Amino acid sequence: MKVKKKTLLLLVPLEFGFNKVFANNAEMDGFDVYEIAGDIFGNFKYSSTFQKLTNTFRKIFLKDKDYKKKIKRQYYIDKLHNKFENSPSKTFDFALIIRPDLWDKDIVNVITDLAKRSVCYQWDGLMRYPLFLDYIKYFDDVYVFDRSDLSCHPKLKFSTNFWFNYLDRTIKPVAPNNRVLYVGTFQKNRVVEMQLFFSFLRKSQIDYDAFLYFDNKEDAKSYKDCRTFNILTHRLNYEEMVKLERDYSIILDFQNTLHSGLSFRHFEGLALERKIITNNKSVRNYDFYHANNTFILDEFNWNEIVEFIQLPFVKSNSNIEKKYSFSNWIRYVLDIKPYQEMG
């Protein structure tokens, strides 16, 4: 007897093509995925001049401030129904939204109402994006990647990031070469530290490549003559970045000072058997941490990096790798047993 697939409504930021890698891995894991591209909603528009005048009349003369909310909600519902008109059911088993604070609350509410169980995940710090707290009420379960954020609300649960194990089929490790790679987006609060560190690598004759993407072209002009890193003319999507990582032995990770959660770099290193150099001290608290594999930067120990590079990589056991895979992560956050708890 054929087992019916669980249906999954999926809303993930388009940035770096994350929406596609989430959908691809979820499909590999047996879900019937209905991916919602965030841009399908567009800006709300009245369906007619009459509808707009009706709203004005009701607001002024009837003191009805909810009419626009109702038609706006119906607008989003219609958009979703048009998107998934071939769906076998109007109710989905799960809704999973990453960074719900990026979207209108009405959009989020409509999506969660269409699912039997709704879950969201915040992969950035709440100190950086506190608006996220206003969205908690729409979900059955709410996960954050920074343990220190758990105190912000009693409903919050912890989960780490993970590695996308569907990529395993096409991306294979290469021979170690002691080269260091950094790929990131320009952020003013960490660029000075980066430049100092890149200069140190160069003086220490450690081979490295650093690529930085600038959202603001004016900022990029200020660094056009910079010799410590290369300016990317376009964003690499996630798959491109992971493919690039396989050509290096060491991945460099600079923590955003507004959170202590682990970036995806740590889990890519785990999967690809690559060393990590990071300034995120919280990595010591994870069960996959090994001093041979992860070097934790501080202001006094840079001279120890050369010795670290020469250490042999210590492979984690397969159970640890499975624990931090997307396949385990999605079962964990959706509470589909069996799974290993993340973190």
Coordinates of C-alpha atoms in Angstrom, one line a residue, residues 119 206 292 322:
V119 CA 6.1 26.0 12.7
I206 CA 48.7 31.4 4.5
N292 CA 41.6 19.8 15.6
K322 CA 22.9 12.6 10.6

